[in-house]
Short mmCIF file of N, CA and C in Angstrom, two decimals:
data_model
loop_
_atom_site.label_atom_id
_atom_site.label_comp_id
_atom_site.label_asym_id
_atom_site.label_seq_id
_atom_site.Cartn_x
_atom_site.Cartn_y
_atom_site.Cartn_z
N MET A 1 -72.03 185.26 190.57
CA MET A 1 -71.24 184.16 191.13
C MET A 1 -71.87 182.85 190.58
N ILE A 2 -71.33 181.92 190.26
CA ILE A 2 -71.91 180.66 189.68
C ILE A 2 -71.27 179.75 190.77
N ARG A 3 -72.56 178.77 191.21
CA ARG A 3 -72.10 178.00 192.12
C ARG A 3 -73.29 176.69 191.80
N LYS A 4 -72.73 175.39 192.62
CA LYS A 4 -73.60 174.22 192.64
C LYS A 4 -75.08 174.52 192.97
N ALA A 5 -76.02 174.18 192.70
CA ALA A 5 -77.30 174.22 192.97
C ALA A 5 -77.76 173.42 194.16
N LYS A 6 -78.70 173.87 194.93
CA LYS A 6 -79.25 173.16 196.20
C LYS A 6 -80.54 172.78 195.85
N VAL A 7 -80.84 171.46 196.10
CA VAL A 7 -82.30 170.84 196.30
C VAL A 7 -83.37 171.72 196.88
N SER A 8 -83.21 172.76 197.75
CA SER A 8 -83.88 173.88 198.34
C SER A 8 -84.16 174.86 197.23
N GLU A 9 -83.34 174.96 196.48
CA GLU A 9 -83.80 175.96 195.34
C GLU A 9 -84.29 175.28 194.12
N ILE A 10 -84.91 174.28 193.98
CA ILE A 10 -85.48 174.12 192.68
C ILE A 10 -86.65 174.57 192.18
N GLN A 11 -87.65 174.97 193.27
CA GLN A 11 -88.59 175.59 193.16
C GLN A 11 -88.49 177.09 192.52
N LYS A 12 -87.35 177.74 193.11
CA LYS A 12 -86.98 178.88 192.50
C LYS A 12 -86.50 178.75 190.77
N ILE A 13 -85.88 178.02 190.73
CA ILE A 13 -85.34 177.41 189.26
C ILE A 13 -86.60 177.07 188.52
N MET A 14 -87.51 176.47 189.04
CA MET A 14 -88.74 176.10 187.95
C MET A 14 -89.49 177.31 187.70
N GLU A 15 -89.66 178.26 188.91
CA GLU A 15 -90.14 179.64 188.48
C GLU A 15 -89.33 180.35 187.75
N MET A 16 -88.26 180.37 187.56
CA MET A 16 -87.48 181.10 186.45
C MET A 16 -87.36 180.69 185.13
N THR A 17 -87.40 179.08 185.11
CA THR A 17 -87.80 178.69 183.65
C THR A 17 -88.88 178.61 183.27
N LYS A 18 -89.96 178.71 183.81
CA LYS A 18 -91.27 179.02 183.65
C LYS A 18 -91.34 180.43 182.90
N ASP A 19 -90.74 181.47 183.83
CA ASP A 19 -90.81 182.76 183.11
C ASP A 19 -89.92 182.92 181.86
N CYS A 20 -89.08 182.30 181.63
CA CYS A 20 -88.30 182.25 180.41
C CYS A 20 -89.17 181.56 179.27
N ALA A 21 -89.88 180.39 179.62
CA ALA A 21 -90.78 179.92 178.64
C ALA A 21 -91.99 180.91 178.40
N VAL A 22 -92.28 181.60 179.20
CA VAL A 22 -93.77 182.76 178.68
C VAL A 22 -92.80 183.55 177.68
N LYS A 23 -91.79 184.06 178.04
CA LYS A 23 -91.15 184.80 177.39
C LYS A 23 -90.73 184.56 175.92
N MET A 24 -90.10 183.15 175.95
CA MET A 24 -90.00 182.70 174.47
C MET A 24 -91.25 182.42 173.62
N ILE A 25 -92.27 181.94 174.23
CA ILE A 25 -93.66 181.74 173.59
C ILE A 25 -94.06 183.23 173.13
N SER A 26 -93.83 183.96 173.72
CA SER A 26 -94.35 185.56 173.38
C SER A 26 -93.64 186.17 172.40
N GLU A 27 -92.53 185.52 171.90
CA GLU A 27 -91.81 185.87 170.76
C GLU A 27 -91.75 184.93 169.92
N GLY A 28 -92.63 183.90 169.78
CA GLY A 28 -93.06 182.80 168.66
C GLY A 28 -91.89 181.66 168.63
N ILE A 29 -91.09 181.52 169.99
CA ILE A 29 -90.20 180.56 170.27
C ILE A 29 -91.09 179.34 171.29
N HIS A 30 -91.51 178.34 170.74
CA HIS A 30 -92.04 177.49 171.59
C HIS A 30 -91.22 175.94 171.74
N GLN A 31 -90.09 176.47 172.45
CA GLN A 31 -89.07 175.62 172.79
C GLN A 31 -89.51 174.68 174.19
N TRP A 32 -89.85 175.45 175.27
CA TRP A 32 -90.34 174.92 176.68
C TRP A 32 -91.53 174.86 176.88
N ASN A 33 -92.34 174.00 177.57
CA ASN A 33 -93.75 173.75 177.88
C ASN A 33 -93.64 173.26 179.03
N GLU A 34 -94.79 172.75 179.34
CA GLU A 34 -95.25 171.94 180.51
C GLU A 34 -94.40 170.76 180.77
N HIS A 35 -94.08 170.07 179.89
CA HIS A 35 -93.30 168.97 179.83
C HIS A 35 -91.86 169.35 180.15
N TYR A 36 -91.11 170.24 179.66
CA TYR A 36 -90.03 170.39 179.90
C TYR A 36 -89.35 172.04 180.00
N PRO A 37 -88.61 172.48 180.99
CA PRO A 37 -87.84 171.48 181.59
C PRO A 37 -88.64 171.17 182.98
N SER A 38 -88.51 169.69 183.42
CA SER A 38 -89.16 169.39 184.38
C SER A 38 -88.39 169.19 185.80
N ARG A 39 -89.35 169.31 186.88
CA ARG A 39 -88.76 169.39 188.20
C ARG A 39 -88.05 167.76 188.38
N ILE A 40 -88.17 166.80 187.94
CA ILE A 40 -87.60 165.44 188.10
C ILE A 40 -86.14 165.81 187.62
N ALA A 41 -86.08 166.69 186.09
CA ALA A 41 -84.98 166.62 185.49
C ALA A 41 -83.86 167.34 186.35
N PHE A 42 -84.53 168.50 186.93
CA PHE A 42 -83.68 169.30 188.01
C PHE A 42 -83.12 168.71 189.16
N GLU A 43 -84.17 167.83 189.61
CA GLU A 43 -83.88 166.97 191.04
C GLU A 43 -82.61 166.12 190.67
N THR A 44 -82.76 165.40 189.67
CA THR A 44 -81.66 164.45 189.06
C THR A 44 -80.47 165.02 188.80
N ASP A 45 -80.55 166.22 188.14
CA ASP A 45 -78.78 167.36 187.92
C ASP A 45 -78.69 167.41 189.48
N VAL A 46 -79.34 167.76 190.45
CA VAL A 46 -78.85 168.21 191.65
C VAL A 46 -78.25 167.28 192.13
N GLU A 47 -78.75 165.99 192.36
CA GLU A 47 -78.67 164.56 192.98
C GLU A 47 -77.17 164.17 192.21
N ARG A 48 -76.82 164.58 190.72
CA ARG A 48 -75.47 164.28 190.03
C ARG A 48 -74.50 165.35 190.52
N ALA A 49 -74.77 166.53 191.11
CA ALA A 49 -74.00 167.55 191.26
C ALA A 49 -73.74 168.28 189.89
N GLU A 50 -74.57 168.15 189.03
CA GLU A 50 -74.57 168.77 187.59
C GLU A 50 -75.39 169.91 187.42
N LEU A 51 -76.08 170.44 188.55
CA LEU A 51 -76.85 171.64 188.24
C LEU A 51 -76.15 172.89 188.74
N PHE A 52 -76.05 174.20 187.98
CA PHE A 52 -75.13 175.03 188.43
C PHE A 52 -76.28 176.42 188.33
N VAL A 53 -76.02 177.21 189.37
CA VAL A 53 -77.05 178.56 189.11
C VAL A 53 -75.93 179.83 189.26
N LEU A 54 -76.52 180.78 188.58
CA LEU A 54 -75.82 182.10 188.41
C LEU A 54 -76.60 183.09 189.29
N THR A 55 -75.78 183.51 190.55
CA THR A 55 -76.52 184.50 191.39
C THR A 55 -76.27 185.86 191.38
N SER A 56 -76.97 186.89 191.48
CA SER A 56 -76.70 188.15 191.77
C SER A 56 -77.39 188.77 192.94
N GLU A 57 -76.92 189.24 193.70
CA GLU A 57 -77.33 189.62 194.94
C GLU A 57 -78.25 188.53 195.82
N ASN A 58 -77.58 187.35 195.79
CA ASN A 58 -78.41 186.39 196.48
C ASN A 58 -79.72 185.93 195.65
N ASN A 59 -80.00 186.25 194.50
CA ASN A 59 -80.84 185.99 193.45
C ASN A 59 -80.50 185.06 192.29
N ILE A 60 -81.20 184.10 192.22
CA ILE A 60 -80.96 183.31 191.19
C ILE A 60 -81.47 183.71 190.07
N ILE A 61 -80.33 184.00 189.04
CA ILE A 61 -80.84 184.53 187.72
C ILE A 61 -80.83 183.87 186.38
N GLY A 62 -79.76 182.68 186.90
CA GLY A 62 -79.74 181.84 185.62
C GLY A 62 -79.22 180.25 186.24
N CYS A 63 -79.32 179.50 185.14
CA CYS A 63 -78.79 178.01 185.64
C CYS A 63 -78.31 177.33 184.40
N MET A 64 -77.79 176.00 184.64
CA MET A 64 -77.21 175.27 183.49
C MET A 64 -76.88 173.94 184.02
N THR A 65 -77.11 172.93 183.26
CA THR A 65 -76.71 171.73 183.82
C THR A 65 -75.46 171.38 182.68
N ILE A 66 -74.43 170.82 183.44
CA ILE A 66 -73.22 170.23 182.65
C ILE A 66 -73.02 168.81 183.22
N SER A 67 -73.19 168.03 182.12
CA SER A 67 -73.24 166.37 182.33
C SER A 67 -72.17 165.74 181.61
N ASP A 68 -71.69 164.69 182.19
CA ASP A 68 -70.82 163.75 181.14
C ASP A 68 -71.59 162.67 180.78
N LEU A 69 -72.91 162.63 180.68
CA LEU A 69 -73.86 161.66 180.57
C LEU A 69 -74.32 162.12 179.08
N LYS A 70 -74.32 161.15 178.11
CA LYS A 70 -74.81 161.33 176.89
C LYS A 70 -76.07 160.59 176.75
N ASP A 71 -77.31 161.50 176.35
CA ASP A 71 -78.61 161.32 176.10
C ASP A 71 -78.67 160.42 175.18
N VAL A 72 -79.88 159.18 174.77
CA VAL A 72 -79.64 158.56 173.62
C VAL A 72 -79.99 159.26 172.49
N GLU A 73 -80.71 160.52 172.43
CA GLU A 73 -80.85 161.24 171.50
C GLU A 73 -80.20 161.63 170.73
N TYR A 74 -78.74 161.49 171.33
CA TYR A 74 -77.80 161.88 170.75
C TYR A 74 -76.97 160.85 169.74
N ASN A 75 -77.51 159.80 170.17
CA ASN A 75 -76.56 158.60 169.60
C ASN A 75 -76.40 158.91 167.87
N ASP A 76 -77.24 159.38 167.32
CA ASP A 76 -77.12 159.12 165.79
C ASP A 76 -76.45 160.54 165.16
N ILE A 77 -76.21 161.49 166.02
CA ILE A 77 -75.59 162.78 165.82
C ILE A 77 -73.78 162.22 165.30
N LYS A 78 -73.32 162.90 164.21
CA LYS A 78 -71.95 162.81 163.68
C LYS A 78 -71.42 163.52 164.45
N TRP A 79 -70.90 163.72 165.73
CA TRP A 79 -69.90 164.20 166.50
C TRP A 79 -68.61 164.58 165.77
N LEU A 80 -68.09 165.53 166.30
CA LEU A 80 -66.71 166.01 165.68
C LEU A 80 -65.70 165.07 166.46
N THR A 81 -65.69 164.81 167.70
CA THR A 81 -64.96 164.02 168.37
C THR A 81 -65.38 162.72 168.91
N VAL A 82 -64.58 161.69 169.26
CA VAL A 82 -65.13 160.31 169.52
C VAL A 82 -65.57 160.29 170.88
N ASP A 83 -66.77 159.62 171.00
CA ASP A 83 -67.48 159.68 172.52
C ASP A 83 -66.39 159.34 173.28
N GLY A 84 -66.25 160.04 174.56
CA GLY A 84 -65.22 159.55 175.69
C GLY A 84 -65.67 160.84 176.89
N ASN A 85 -64.45 161.50 176.80
CA ASN A 85 -64.70 162.60 177.83
C ASN A 85 -65.23 164.06 177.26
N ASN A 86 -66.64 163.80 176.95
CA ASN A 86 -67.63 164.77 176.61
C ASN A 86 -68.35 165.48 177.62
N TYR A 87 -68.75 166.37 177.35
CA TYR A 87 -69.72 167.06 178.46
C TYR A 87 -70.67 167.66 177.73
N TYR A 88 -72.18 167.55 178.08
CA TYR A 88 -73.37 168.28 177.58
C TYR A 88 -73.93 169.34 178.69
N ILE A 89 -74.56 170.36 177.75
CA ILE A 89 -74.89 171.44 178.40
C ILE A 89 -76.47 171.39 178.18
N HIS A 90 -77.13 171.42 179.25
CA HIS A 90 -78.57 171.30 179.25
C HIS A 90 -79.40 172.38 180.06
N ARG A 91 -80.70 172.56 179.57
CA ARG A 91 -81.31 173.53 180.59
C ARG A 91 -80.51 174.91 180.79
N LEU A 92 -80.24 175.62 179.93
CA LEU A 92 -79.45 176.77 180.38
C LEU A 92 -80.30 177.57 180.44
N ALA A 93 -80.50 178.68 181.26
CA ALA A 93 -81.79 179.61 181.16
C ALA A 93 -81.30 180.83 181.78
N ILE A 94 -81.78 182.02 181.53
CA ILE A 94 -81.37 183.48 182.30
C ILE A 94 -82.94 183.76 182.32
N HIS A 95 -82.98 184.37 183.59
CA HIS A 95 -84.36 184.93 183.70
C HIS A 95 -84.40 186.13 182.86
N PRO A 96 -85.76 186.03 182.42
CA PRO A 96 -86.04 187.53 181.27
C PRO A 96 -85.34 188.90 181.90
N LYS A 97 -85.52 189.21 182.92
CA LYS A 97 -84.93 190.30 183.30
C LYS A 97 -83.51 190.66 183.09
N ALA A 98 -82.69 189.21 183.49
CA ALA A 98 -81.65 189.29 183.65
C ALA A 98 -80.61 189.12 181.92
N GLN A 99 -81.50 188.83 181.00
CA GLN A 99 -81.21 188.46 179.77
C GLN A 99 -80.61 189.93 178.92
N HIS A 100 -79.84 189.90 178.00
CA HIS A 100 -79.14 190.57 177.08
C HIS A 100 -77.83 191.60 178.02
N GLN A 101 -77.47 190.81 179.03
CA GLN A 101 -76.50 191.50 179.94
C GLN A 101 -75.35 190.90 180.18
N GLY A 102 -75.23 189.67 179.24
CA GLY A 102 -73.86 189.03 179.36
C GLY A 102 -73.73 187.86 180.22
N ASN A 103 -75.02 187.29 180.80
CA ASN A 103 -75.09 186.55 181.65
C ASN A 103 -75.13 185.09 181.22
N ALA A 104 -75.87 184.73 179.96
CA ALA A 104 -75.53 183.72 179.31
C ALA A 104 -74.12 183.40 178.82
N LYS A 105 -73.12 184.52 178.51
CA LYS A 105 -71.97 183.99 178.08
C LYS A 105 -71.00 183.90 179.49
N LYS A 106 -71.32 184.49 180.85
CA LYS A 106 -70.97 184.15 181.85
C LYS A 106 -70.95 182.41 182.16
N LEU A 107 -72.36 181.83 181.89
CA LEU A 107 -72.60 180.70 181.96
C LEU A 107 -71.82 179.76 181.08
N MET A 108 -71.70 180.18 179.88
CA MET A 108 -70.91 179.06 178.90
C MET A 108 -69.31 179.47 179.18
N ASP A 109 -69.02 180.78 179.45
CA ASP A 109 -67.28 180.79 179.71
C ASP A 109 -67.29 179.91 181.16
N PHE A 110 -67.95 179.78 182.02
CA PHE A 110 -67.97 178.68 183.05
C PHE A 110 -67.80 177.13 182.49
N ALA A 111 -68.89 177.07 182.03
CA ALA A 111 -68.94 175.66 181.50
C ALA A 111 -67.74 175.25 180.86
N GLU A 112 -67.34 175.99 179.82
CA GLU A 112 -66.27 175.54 179.04
C GLU A 112 -64.73 175.64 179.85
N ALA A 113 -64.91 176.12 181.02
CA ALA A 113 -63.70 176.13 181.63
C ALA A 113 -63.72 175.05 182.56
N TYR A 114 -65.02 174.81 182.94
CA TYR A 114 -65.20 173.63 184.21
C TYR A 114 -64.73 172.37 183.17
N VAL A 115 -65.22 171.98 181.82
CA VAL A 115 -64.91 171.25 181.19
C VAL A 115 -63.54 170.97 180.88
N SER A 116 -63.03 171.88 180.65
CA SER A 116 -61.51 172.11 180.54
C SER A 116 -60.55 171.39 181.50
N SER A 117 -61.34 172.10 182.98
CA SER A 117 -60.68 171.76 184.08
C SER A 117 -60.80 169.72 184.29
N LYS A 118 -61.85 169.47 183.90
CA LYS A 118 -62.10 167.80 183.97
C LYS A 118 -61.27 167.23 182.68
N ASN A 119 -60.39 167.93 181.68
CA ASN A 119 -59.85 167.40 180.77
C ASN A 119 -60.68 166.75 179.74
N GLY A 120 -61.80 167.68 179.83
CA GLY A 120 -62.85 167.10 178.85
C GLY A 120 -62.48 167.60 177.17
N VAL A 121 -63.01 166.60 176.41
CA VAL A 121 -62.60 166.86 174.79
C VAL A 121 -63.39 167.83 174.16
N SER A 122 -64.43 167.78 174.66
CA SER A 122 -65.59 169.01 173.94
C SER A 122 -66.77 169.32 174.77
N VAL A 123 -67.16 170.33 174.13
CA VAL A 123 -68.81 170.46 175.16
C VAL A 123 -69.65 170.45 173.68
N ARG A 124 -70.78 169.56 174.13
CA ARG A 124 -71.83 169.41 173.02
C ARG A 124 -73.23 170.03 173.74
N LEU A 125 -74.25 170.20 172.79
CA LEU A 125 -75.41 170.76 173.15
C LEU A 125 -76.35 170.69 171.96
N ASP A 126 -77.59 170.98 172.53
CA ASP A 126 -78.60 171.50 171.51
C ASP A 126 -79.64 172.25 171.58
N THR A 127 -80.11 173.16 170.55
CA THR A 127 -80.73 174.47 170.54
C THR A 127 -81.64 174.29 169.81
N PHE A 128 -82.83 175.00 169.97
CA PHE A 128 -84.18 174.81 169.33
C PHE A 128 -84.02 175.49 167.92
N SER A 129 -84.39 174.81 167.11
CA SER A 129 -84.26 175.28 165.45
C SER A 129 -84.84 176.76 165.08
N GLN A 130 -85.82 176.99 166.01
CA GLN A 130 -86.69 177.93 165.75
C GLN A 130 -86.15 179.22 166.62
N ASN A 131 -85.23 179.17 167.39
CA ASN A 131 -84.47 180.19 168.13
C ASN A 131 -83.31 180.65 167.76
N LYS A 132 -83.21 181.36 166.79
CA LYS A 132 -82.06 181.98 166.28
C LYS A 132 -81.04 182.75 166.75
N ARG A 133 -81.62 183.45 167.52
CA ARG A 133 -80.65 184.03 168.39
C ARG A 133 -79.82 183.24 169.06
N ASN A 134 -80.28 182.01 169.75
CA ASN A 134 -78.82 181.25 170.26
C ASN A 134 -78.20 180.44 169.28
N GLN A 135 -78.88 180.14 168.39
CA GLN A 135 -77.92 179.58 167.23
C GLN A 135 -76.70 180.83 167.20
N GLN A 136 -77.11 181.44 166.61
CA GLN A 136 -75.76 182.75 166.67
C GLN A 136 -74.95 182.87 167.70
N PHE A 137 -75.40 182.79 169.14
CA PHE A 137 -74.93 182.87 170.24
C PHE A 137 -73.72 181.76 170.15
N TYR A 138 -74.11 180.54 169.86
CA TYR A 138 -73.26 179.38 169.87
C TYR A 138 -72.24 179.30 168.85
N LYS A 139 -72.60 179.54 167.64
CA LYS A 139 -71.67 179.84 166.70
C LYS A 139 -70.57 180.99 166.79
N ALA A 140 -71.00 181.95 167.07
CA ALA A 140 -70.28 183.12 167.44
C ALA A 140 -69.16 182.73 168.49
N ARG A 141 -69.39 181.67 169.44
CA ARG A 141 -68.52 181.17 170.16
C ARG A 141 -67.70 180.09 169.61
N GLY A 142 -67.74 179.61 168.40
CA GLY A 142 -66.96 178.67 167.77
C GLY A 142 -67.74 177.09 167.76
N TYR A 143 -68.92 177.23 168.18
CA TYR A 143 -69.35 175.74 168.34
C TYR A 143 -69.79 175.57 166.70
N VAL A 144 -69.74 174.02 166.40
CA VAL A 144 -69.96 174.06 164.81
C VAL A 144 -71.47 172.88 164.76
N GLN A 145 -72.16 173.65 163.91
CA GLN A 145 -73.74 173.00 163.75
C GLN A 145 -73.61 171.72 163.47
N LEU A 146 -74.17 170.55 163.85
CA LEU A 146 -73.96 169.18 163.27
C LEU A 146 -75.54 168.84 163.08
N GLY A 147 -75.94 167.69 163.09
CA GLY A 147 -77.32 167.12 162.97
C GLY A 147 -78.34 167.75 163.89
N ASP A 148 -79.52 167.08 163.33
CA ASP A 148 -80.85 167.41 164.36
C ASP A 148 -81.38 166.39 164.99
N ILE A 149 -81.76 166.44 166.23
CA ILE A 149 -82.67 165.77 166.74
C ILE A 149 -83.95 166.15 167.41
N TYR A 150 -85.05 165.14 167.78
CA TYR A 150 -86.22 165.76 168.10
C TYR A 150 -86.92 165.42 169.70
N PHE A 151 -87.51 166.35 169.96
CA PHE A 151 -88.28 166.12 171.56
C PHE A 151 -89.76 166.24 171.02
N PRO A 152 -90.49 164.89 170.93
CA PRO A 152 -91.75 165.36 170.29
C PRO A 152 -92.67 165.93 171.45
N LYS A 153 -92.26 165.54 172.45
CA LYS A 153 -93.17 166.46 173.63
C LYS A 153 -92.93 167.96 173.65
N GLN A 154 -91.80 168.54 173.11
CA GLN A 154 -91.52 169.90 172.99
C GLN A 154 -92.05 170.38 171.72
N SER A 155 -91.87 169.94 170.72
CA SER A 155 -92.37 170.71 169.54
C SER A 155 -91.93 169.60 168.34
N GLU A 156 -92.67 170.00 167.20
CA GLU A 156 -92.58 169.20 165.96
C GLU A 156 -91.05 169.67 165.13
N HIS A 157 -90.54 170.82 165.59
CA HIS A 157 -89.45 171.18 164.99
C HIS A 157 -88.31 170.79 165.88
N PRO A 158 -87.04 170.60 164.76
CA PRO A 158 -86.16 170.07 165.15
C PRO A 158 -85.24 170.79 166.34
N PHE A 159 -84.37 170.14 166.93
CA PHE A 159 -83.12 170.98 167.70
C PHE A 159 -81.87 170.72 167.25
N HIS A 160 -81.15 171.77 166.80
CA HIS A 160 -79.95 171.35 166.26
C HIS A 160 -78.77 171.26 167.34
N CYS A 161 -77.73 170.47 166.76
CA CYS A 161 -76.77 169.90 167.75
C CYS A 161 -75.58 170.75 167.36
N PHE A 162 -74.82 170.90 168.62
CA PHE A 162 -73.61 171.74 168.41
C PHE A 162 -72.85 171.30 169.29
N GLU A 163 -71.23 171.45 168.84
CA GLU A 163 -70.27 170.81 169.47
C GLU A 163 -68.83 171.98 169.43
N LEU A 164 -68.35 172.03 170.70
CA LEU A 164 -66.92 172.93 170.55
C LEU A 164 -65.81 171.89 171.01
N VAL A 165 -64.90 171.64 170.19
CA VAL A 165 -63.95 171.03 170.47
C VAL A 165 -62.85 171.86 171.26
N LEU A 166 -62.54 171.27 172.44
CA LEU A 166 -61.47 172.09 173.41
C LEU A 166 -60.08 171.85 172.83
N THR A 167 -59.37 172.77 172.67
CA THR A 167 -57.94 172.57 172.26
C THR A 167 -56.94 172.70 173.65
#
């Protein structure tokens, strides 16, 4: 089941994303660290009603943020659509024990349907340039790779921006 997250669940979400970070680092993907994702980011997501969780047997096995706010880091990207009713995916995570079971697909299917229900024009996101599996995942869903952005506190490597235009 996918539903909005509660403030009381932030600790569990933080533990899950830390487990994800450990797994990625073990695979040579230094995407998340002690700076990101942060408790403050998740608290803000909950306050704005933008944080969603995927549950199985009452356990949180995934999360994602769906926001209509454009971060300043995205300003220099040449997006496929004009800024307006666009939505941004952030902090998508699937617990390592629940990966490779179609759960990321469930979250993205939900996100795209959610954005469509809000008459959104497109879904925009970024993914780490060293995370080839994620890049293939988004390309297979029809996302177009655009420019790069940098998050110096996370990595010296860029993050690739993607956009899916909804029809």
